[in-house]
């Protein structure tokens, strides 16, 4: 198999066996990146020098006979909302087009400690607001499985790069499904960890109480390896849990006998594409064959999750994005003669339509006289949504559902109707509202496009999720499928 | 509890609070879209949340502190590196008020 | 119509921590602009706050010192507004669940004690500093921003509208300052901005229990400014009402040079801070045990100390009040008394010479070159008769300006008192011989003539004669006849 399509654990074996050098891996992935980038367009910035430097450090360590970490010399990419010291971090926004952070996000430090080499920064919906990456202020990223379709969003660049062989793995961020939904659209593995498991320090905030960073990988084993690298307490993040994460490789056991899996009936309702439902139900059937005990469950407040989310997330965003004002960093309009007009013009030109829409929505929801009706109400709904999951997890170890009610859609198809776009996040949003972990893994195809299976777990239940995902993956071929990108190499 | 519909004047007020300068076309569009979206939010009002505690944080965490120790910050060149305009080691902004 | 004023104060004080409230930058005053900054206090994309534990300790300490109830559950909120000194365009503050509330502070004005309610004490972060290119903010075509103070911890202490006169407001602020200094949580330097005060002022007819429309007064940078600004504003409001006008609810700025308050018109009159719980910080659950531990660590507070000085040393309440108004002054007093146990004399010197010289030089006791040991030594020399009281005052001034110890000054200037009877007798005789008329007057019953003769002896000896001895010698020679 081509080096650029290999998983990190497979490459690691070759490196350790000295069958291939990290430099060769780096060059192969860099060549692939260059070759498919003109059609896929995953990257906002590329950093080949950093990839090569990490590769040569890995090769030197191997030459010295040292033990290398599982991610040493592996080319990886970051969604462009994670701060990288000296490498511009744009959030795919005109506002931060030239912003060069003077510091590294905690996840960046941790991957550097692993010896993994940054290959570039990935396109996204502006400030992570969107479900198709069409809200990037720079360009559209294409779905490698069908270049006329969206990769999903907001981590569209991350999943497209991993699916197209442009990076071995990537980190995305997930506020309402932004890792899982695109992972399902592009046939890769995407995990949103429990809120507080991975440090948010250095992740440009969208909605602070919902945001989590997670791995985007080609299989579940890589997911466990990357999670090992990035999970764990960080004193720089007050919301980072004191939880001591286990070695997630140890849950890569293909055994789910007796595992109790609940099927939330509300996730199979209106709007679910029948063929997607068929594929997902087949996947659940297979898990049952593998020994899982499957039964239906109700999460009665599911329908309220979406409206509550679209209050909480924009409200927090309206405050988090207030700092982009043209004073200390980022875009500033020319020629404003007073500071208020400088603010207003800078923000109007610096932000795109979706970001402005959400800032308006969130500002309104927090404004005098409406706080109780919207924001406080939404926080109470949040309590009820958590309660639903708490109840369900008394009876079940995991919950399974489609990740998205549809497969990837065509560019422009939903661009004119923000509400319709919001509704497509129905299955992923409750997970963020409750702070629980969930994974999307490839579970088949519909109309030739990948379908994702979402497995949701208890808080800090990543081990159970990974074990079930691994067992399913080992019994199916989907994770080995690659898009047939017709490019000259 | 019936929620208020948003007028164009509301949109203008919110835009000022959010420091966004909107074109006439944007004002019209946001008025319509926010009404649509907030109309959908009315769904929440069907739910009785009396006696329900709000969840501001999903993790049951409390009392996260750091010790009171000073450590070096950024060199000034780096602090000002991204500034659109700087002068005399400070950030420069146009007339205030 | 007779009016009375209704005044409430909002006091902000910077806390004396090593590092800022949410990041590790130093809180040291001064420093080149933008050199005490990091990604966190600059509000760069992606950064997160982590709460400095000492800030909470200090807040609890002040809450206790102001007789507040300490919250069992407290949290931080974001206060959203745009201003160039606020890098995130929101301030992390506390809204509905402040760390402490419901306290009181007794003050004394004209010998009467009055209790002023403390509404709340809450923690927040300070903003940065703006430097204007022109003479005023609105006349400057541009301004420069220094974020060194951004993120320095602040306590906001809000009083009930219990104050009725500018004197009471001043007494309240002075008392509050004393408490902040006693508890060692703040330097309280108004000139450096580590103690700031805004006032809400309204007036109403005497006897009314309704509040009038209030104005908020800002930019009062000294106790004197507070008092003057309030006096002005009360008078202004009275004139507006008496001329049939109405008070406009607004923020006004004190103009120190012109001695007036001026309306601050802002583009955004309708403030809407859109407070909501700070999602980047977790709540505070304050254990009783922690509160009690802090309570035990509280130092003796001004009122208790004042009582002690009255009780143990018999000081007049006024003197005890002045000495304990500053922890440093009271410490100076206590340390001096420890070395020279005549408390009343020590008090007289502190209240008299020391405060006179400090006030004249606009100095703080901590900057005084005179130390307790020096004053005690001076008083000992006086007790021993080595120097006279008059000499002591001269020496004290020398000590104050040079920091030399009194023994050295006495030696250098030859200020030792002449207590040798033979030596003085010769001078006395010479004076008597040279002033026969005065001697006559004395003998004719003019007691005051004696004072003149003493003065002549002192003049002859350049003030070094032991006054007691001079009196004795004169009387022997004059009265025995």
PDB file of N, CA, C and O in Angstrom, chain C residues 180-226:
ATOM      1  N   UNK C 180      -7.895  47.924  54.435  1.00  0.00           N
ATOM      2  CA  UNK C 180      -7.173  47.263  53.344  1.00  0.00           C
ATOM      3  C   UNK C 180      -5.682  47.193  53.651  1.00  0.00           C
ATOM      4  O   UNK C 180      -5.005  46.234  53.297  1.00  0.00           O
ATOM      5  N   UNK C 181      -5.196  48.218  54.326  1.00  0.00           N
ATOM      6  CA  UNK C 181      -3.769  48.212  54.669  1.00  0.00           C
ATOM      7  C   UNK C 181      -3.488  47.301  55.867  1.00  0.00           C
ATOM      8  O   UNK C 181      -2.497  46.590  55.888  1.00  0.00           O
ATOM      9  N   UNK C 182      -4.362  47.345  56.868  1.00  0.00           N
ATOM     10  CA  UNK C 182      -4.168  46.484  58.038  1.00  0.00           C
ATOM     11  C   UNK C 182      -4.128  45.014  57.635  1.00  0.00           C
ATOM     12  O   UNK C 182      -3.348  44.238  58.147  1.00  0.00           O
ATOM     13  N   UNK C 183      -5.026  44.663  56.704  1.00  0.00           N
ATOM     14  CA  UNK C 183      -5.092  43.261  56.296  1.00  0.00           C
ATOM     15  C   UNK C 183      -4.012  42.947  55.264  1.00  0.00           C
ATOM     16  O   UNK C 183      -3.876  41.807  54.840  1.00  0.00           O
ATOM     17  N   UNK C 184      -3.286  43.965  54.854  1.00  0.00           N
ATOM     18  CA  UNK C 184      -2.146  43.786  53.961  1.00  0.00           C
ATOM     19  C   UNK C 184      -2.553  43.209  52.607  1.00  0.00           C
ATOM     20  O   UNK C 184      -1.817  42.428  52.017  1.00  0.00           O
ATOM     21  N   UNK C 185      -3.718  43.581  52.124  1.00  0.00           N
ATOM     22  CA  UNK C 185      -4.134  43.070  50.816  1.00  0.00           C
ATOM     23  C   UNK C 185      -3.893  44.095  49.714  1.00  0.00           C
ATOM     24  O   UNK C 185      -3.916  43.741  48.540  1.00  0.00           O
ATOM     25  N   UNK C 186      -3.664  45.353  50.088  1.00  0.00           N
ATOM     26  CA  UNK C 186      -3.499  46.372  49.047  1.00  0.00           C
ATOM     27  C   UNK C 186      -2.580  47.481  49.528  1.00  0.00           C
ATOM     28  O   UNK C 186      -2.515  47.778  50.718  1.00  0.00           O
ATOM     29  N   UNK C 187      -1.873  48.079  48.566  1.00  0.00           N
ATOM     30  CA  UNK C 187      -1.026  49.230  48.886  1.00  0.00           C
ATOM     31  C   UNK C 187      -1.856  50.495  49.040  1.00  0.00           C
ATOM     32  O   UNK C 187      -1.418  51.452  49.665  1.00  0.00           O
ATOM     33  N   UNK C 188      -3.034  50.491  48.428  1.00  0.00           N
ATOM     34  CA  UNK C 188      -3.953  51.635  48.527  1.00  0.00           C
ATOM     35  C   UNK C 188      -3.290  52.949  48.143  1.00  0.00           C
ATOM     36  O   UNK C 188      -3.413  53.940  48.846  1.00  0.00           O
ATOM     37  N   UNK C 189      -2.579  52.969  47.049  1.00  0.00           N
ATOM     38  CA  UNK C 189      -1.975  54.225  46.624  1.00  0.00           C
ATOM     39  C   UNK C 189      -2.892  54.874  45.601  1.00  0.00           C
ATOM     40  O   UNK C 189      -2.953  54.442  44.459  1.00  0.00           O
ATOM     41  N   UNK C 190      -3.583  55.897  46.031  1.00  0.00           N
ATOM     42  CA  UNK C 190      -4.528  56.526  45.107  1.00  0.00           C
ATOM     43  C   UNK C 190      -3.808  57.132  43.914  1.00  0.00           C
ATOM     44  O   UNK C 190      -4.330  57.131  42.810  1.00  0.00           O
ATOM     45  N   UNK C 191      -2.587  57.607  44.155  1.00  0.00           N
ATOM     46  CA  UNK C 191      -1.862  58.245  43.048  1.00  0.00           C
ATOM     47  C   UNK C 191      -1.412  57.222  42.001  1.00  0.00           C
ATOM     48  O   UNK C 191      -1.244  57.533  40.831  1.00  0.00           O
ATOM     49  N   UNK C 192      -1.233  55.976  42.405  1.00  0.00           N
ATOM     50  CA  UNK C 192      -0.880  54.931  41.432  1.00  0.00           C
ATOM     51  C   UNK C 192      -2.123  54.184  40.958  1.00  0.00           C
ATOM     52  O   UNK C 192      -2.026  53.217  40.209  1.00  0.00           O
ATOM     53  N   UNK C 193      -3.257  54.594  41.450  1.00  0.00           N
ATOM     54  CA  UNK C 193      -4.500  53.962  41.010  1.00  0.00           C
ATOM     55  C   UNK C 193      -4.800  52.645  41.692  1.00  0.00           C
ATOM     56  O   UNK C 193      -5.671  51.911  41.262  1.00  0.00           O
ATOM     57  N   UNK C 194      -4.080  52.322  42.761  1.00  0.00           N
ATOM     58  CA  UNK C 194      -4.378  51.045  43.411  1.00  0.00           C
ATOM     59  C   UNK C 194      -5.547  51.166  44.377  1.00  0.00           C
ATOM     60  O   UNK C 194      -5.998  50.182  44.927  1.00  0.00           O
ATOM     61  N   UNK C 195      -6.036  52.387  44.584  1.00  0.00           N
ATOM     62  CA  UNK C 195      -7.305  52.592  45.297  1.00  0.00           C
ATOM     63  C   UNK C 195      -8.084  53.627  44.500  1.00  0.00           C
ATOM     64  O   UNK C 195      -7.602  54.737  44.281  1.00  0.00           O
ATOM     65  N   UNK C 196      -9.264  53.224  44.028  1.00  0.00           N
ATOM     66  CA  UNK C 196     -10.053  54.138  43.202  1.00  0.00           C
ATOM     67  C   UNK C 196     -11.483  54.176  43.736  1.00  0.00           C
ATOM     68  O   UNK C 196     -11.964  53.203  44.293  1.00  0.00           O
ATOM     69  N   UNK C 197     -12.117  55.300  43.534  1.00  0.00           N
ATOM     70  CA  UNK C 197     -13.422  55.460  44.135  1.00  0.00           C
ATOM     71  C   UNK C 197     -14.374  56.162  43.180  1.00  0.00           C
ATOM     72  O   UNK C 197     -14.027  57.174  42.589  1.00  0.00           O
ATOM     73  N   UNK C 198     -15.568  55.587  43.002  1.00  0.00           N
ATOM     74  CA  UNK C 198     -16.649  56.244  42.279  1.00  0.00           C
ATOM     75  C   UNK C 198     -17.765  56.466  43.286  1.00  0.00           C
ATOM     76  O   UNK C 198     -17.901  55.710  44.231  1.00  0.00           O
ATOM     77  N   UNK C 199     -18.555  57.513  43.069  1.00  0.00           N
ATOM     78  CA  UNK C 199     -19.628  57.796  44.018  1.00  0.00           C
ATOM     79  C   UNK C 199     -20.956  57.907  43.291  1.00  0.00           C
ATOM     80  O   UNK C 199     -21.022  58.435  42.180  1.00  0.00           O
ATOM     81  N   UNK C 200     -22.003  57.374  43.919  1.00  0.00           N
ATOM     82  CA  UNK C 200     -23.365  57.608  43.449  1.00  0.00           C
ATOM     83  C   UNK C 200     -23.979  58.638  44.381  1.00  0.00           C
ATOM     84  O   UNK C 200     -23.980  58.441  45.601  1.00  0.00           O
ATOM     85  N   UNK C 201     -24.453  59.710  43.801  1.00  0.00           N
ATOM     86  CA  UNK C 201     -24.946  60.814  44.618  1.00  0.00           C
ATOM     87  C   UNK C 201     -26.343  61.225  44.184  1.00  0.00           C
ATOM     88  O   UNK C 201     -26.611  61.374  42.989  1.00  0.00           O
ATOM     89  N   UNK C 202     -27.211  61.422  45.147  1.00  0.00           N
ATOM     90  CA  UNK C 202     -28.501  62.062  44.872  1.00  0.00           C
ATOM     91  C   UNK C 202     -28.834  62.930  46.075  1.00  0.00           C
ATOM     92  O   UNK C 202     -28.202  62.796  47.126  1.00  0.00           O
ATOM     93  N   UNK C 203     -29.796  63.790  45.908  1.00  0.00           N
ATOM     94  CA  UNK C 203     -30.249  64.556  47.069  1.00  0.00           C
ATOM     95  C   UNK C 203     -31.763  64.413  47.182  1.00  0.00           C
ATOM     96  O   UNK C 203     -32.438  64.049  46.210  1.00  0.00           O
ATOM     97  N   UNK C 204     -32.271  64.671  48.369  1.00  0.00           N
ATOM     98  CA  UNK C 204     -33.716  64.594  48.590  1.00  0.00           C
ATOM     99  C   UNK C 204     -34.074  65.538  49.732  1.00  0.00           C
ATOM    100  O   UNK C 204     -33.217  65.873  50.560  1.00  0.00           O
ATOM    101  N   UNK C 205     -35.342  65.949  49.792  1.00  0.00           N
ATOM    102  CA  UNK C 205     -35.738  66.811  50.897  1.00  0.00           C
ATOM    103  C   UNK C 205     -35.511  66.080  52.220  1.00  0.00           C
ATOM    104  O   UNK C 205     -35.749  64.867  52.302  1.00  0.00           O
ATOM    105  N   UNK C 206     -35.030  66.805  53.203  1.00  0.00           N
ATOM    106  CA  UNK C 206     -34.819  66.200  54.512  1.00  0.00           C
ATOM    107  C   UNK C 206     -36.142  65.603  54.984  1.00  0.00           C
ATOM    108  O   UNK C 206     -37.200  66.225  54.863  1.00  0.00           O
ATOM    109  N   UNK C 207     -36.072  64.383  55.481  1.00  0.00           N
ATOM    110  CA  UNK C 207     -37.279  63.734  55.975  1.00  0.00           C
ATOM    111  C   UNK C 207     -37.891  62.789  54.958  1.00  0.00           C
ATOM    112  O   UNK C 207     -38.677  61.918  55.307  1.00  0.00           O
ATOM    113  N   UNK C 208     -37.535  62.953  53.685  1.00  0.00           N
ATOM    114  CA  UNK C 208     -38.083  62.055  52.666  1.00  0.00           C
ATOM    115  C   UNK C 208     -37.387  60.694  52.767  1.00  0.00           C
ATOM    116  O   UNK C 208     -36.209  60.600  53.113  1.00  0.00           O
ATOM    117  N   UNK C 209     -38.135  59.623  52.473  1.00  0.00           N
ATOM    118  CA  UNK C 209     -37.464  58.318  52.470  1.00  0.00           C
ATOM    119  C   UNK C 209     -37.322  57.799  51.037  1.00  0.00           C
ATOM    120  O   UNK C 209     -36.928  56.676  50.807  1.00  0.00           O
ATOM    121  N   UNK C 210     -37.652  58.634  50.062  1.00  0.00           N
ATOM    122  CA  UNK C 210     -37.475  58.247  48.662  1.00  0.00           C
ATOM    123  C   UNK C 210     -36.106  58.739  48.181  1.00  0.00           C
ATOM    124  O   UNK C 210     -35.607  59.749  48.655  1.00  0.00           O
ATOM    125  N   UNK C 211     -35.567  57.992  47.237  1.00  0.00           N
ATOM    126  CA  UNK C 211     -34.295  58.425  46.657  1.00  0.00           C
ATOM    127  C   UNK C 211     -34.549  59.355  45.490  1.00  0.00           C
ATOM    128  O   UNK C 211     -35.479  59.147  44.713  1.00  0.00           O
ATOM    129  N   UNK C 212     -33.699  60.350  45.349  1.00  0.00           N
ATOM    130  CA  UNK C 212     -33.760  61.200  44.165  1.00  0.00           C
ATOM    131  C   UNK C 212     -33.003  60.532  43.025  1.00  0.00           C
ATOM    132  O   UNK C 212     -32.414  59.467  43.184  1.00  0.00           O
ATOM    133  N   UNK C 213     -33.023  61.170  41.854  1.00  0.00           N
ATOM    134  CA  UNK C 213     -32.262  60.655  40.720  1.00  0.00           C
ATOM    135  C   UNK C 213     -30.769  60.831  41.012  1.00  0.00           C
ATOM    136  O   UNK C 213     -30.344  61.899  41.443  1.00  0.00           O
ATOM    137  N   UNK C 214     -30.005  59.778  40.762  1.00  0.00           N
ATOM    138  CA  UNK C 214     -28.595  59.861  41.140  1.00  0.00           C
ATOM    139  C   UNK C 214     -27.694  60.097  39.937  1.00  0.00           C
ATOM    140  O   UNK C 214     -28.053  59.782  38.800  1.00  0.00           O
ATOM    141  N   UNK C 215     -26.549  60.649  40.223  1.00  0.00           N
ATOM    142  CA  UNK C 215     -25.495  60.727  39.218  1.00  0.00           C
ATOM    143  C   UNK C 215     -24.313  59.916  39.749  1.00  0.00           C
ATOM    144  O   UNK C 215     -24.184  59.700  40.950  1.00  0.00           O
ATOM    145  N   UNK C 216     -23.491  59.442  38.803  1.00  0.00           N
ATOM    146  CA  UNK C 216     -22.306  58.702  39.206  1.00  0.00           C
ATOM    147  C   UNK C 216     -21.093  59.584  38.950  1.00  0.00           C
ATOM    148  O   UNK C 216     -20.938  60.110  37.846  1.00  0.00           O
ATOM    149  N   UNK C 217     -20.268  59.763  39.985  1.00  0.00           N
ATOM    150  CA  UNK C 217     -19.105  60.639  39.847  1.00  0.00           C
ATOM    151  C   UNK C 217     -17.850  59.778  39.778  1.00  0.00           C
ATOM    152  O   UNK C 217     -17.637  58.904  40.621  1.00  0.00           O
ATOM    153  N   UNK C 218     -17.049  60.050  38.751  1.00  0.00           N
ATOM    154  CA  UNK C 218     -15.803  59.292  38.565  1.00  0.00           C
ATOM    155  C   UNK C 218     -14.602  60.239  38.620  1.00  0.00           C
ATOM    156  O   UNK C 218     -14.768  61.443  38.646  1.00  0.00           O
ATOM    157  N   UNK C 219     -13.423  59.604  38.609  1.00  0.00           N
ATOM    158  CA  UNK C 219     -12.175  60.347  38.458  1.00  0.00           C
ATOM    159  C   UNK C 219     -11.814  61.197  39.678  1.00  0.00           C
ATOM    160  O   UNK C 219     -11.292  62.291  39.553  1.00  0.00           O
ATOM    161  N   UNK C 220     -12.086  60.678  40.874  1.00  0.00           N
ATOM    162  CA  UNK C 220     -11.664  61.393  42.086  1.00  0.00           C
ATOM    163  C   UNK C 220     -10.434  60.665  42.619  1.00  0.00           C
ATOM    164  O   UNK C 220     -10.530  59.527  43.055  1.00  0.00           O
ATOM    165  N   UNK C 221      -9.280  61.343  42.538  1.00  0.00           N
ATOM    166  CA  UNK C 221      -8.031  60.625  42.761  1.00  0.00           C
ATOM    167  C   UNK C 221      -7.382  60.872  44.115  1.00  0.00           C
ATOM    168  O   UNK C 221      -6.209  60.560  44.304  1.00  0.00           O
ATOM    169  N   UNK C 222      -8.116  61.465  45.041  1.00  0.00           N
ATOM    170  CA  UNK C 222      -7.591  61.658  46.385  1.00  0.00           C
ATOM    171  C   UNK C 222      -8.769  61.820  47.339  1.00  0.00           C
ATOM    172  O   UNK C 222      -9.905  62.009  46.899  1.00  0.00           O
ATOM    173  N   UNK C 223      -8.481  61.734  48.623  1.00  0.00           N
ATOM    174  CA  UNK C 223      -9.543  61.931  49.614  1.00  0.00           C
ATOM    175  C   UNK C 223     -10.130  63.335  49.480  1.00  0.00           C
ATOM    176  O   UNK C 223     -11.321  63.542  49.567  1.00  0.00           O
ATOM    177  N   UNK C 224      -9.228  64.265  49.271  1.00  0.00           N
ATOM    178  CA  UNK C 224      -9.656  65.640  49.142  1.00  0.00           C
ATOM    179  C   UNK C 224     -10.550  65.807  47.918  1.00  0.00           C
ATOM    180  O   UNK C 224     -11.576  66.482  47.968  1.00  0.00           O
ATOM    181  N   UNK C 225     -10.138  65.145  46.819  1.00  0.00           N
ATOM    182  CA  UNK C 225     -10.935  65.232  45.592  1.00  0.00           C
ATOM    183  C   UNK C 225     -12.319  64.641  45.828  1.00  0.00           C
ATOM    184  O   UNK C 225     -13.324  65.192  45.367  1.00  0.00           O
ATOM    185  N   UNK C 226     -12.379  63.551  46.555  1.00  0.00           N
ATOM    186  CA  UNK C 226     -13.678  62.933  46.843  1.00  0.00           C
ATOM    187  C   UNK C 226     -14.574  63.927  47.566  1.00  0.00           C
ATOM    188  O   UNK C 226     -15.725  64.156  47.193  1.00  0.00           O
TER     189      UNK C 226
END
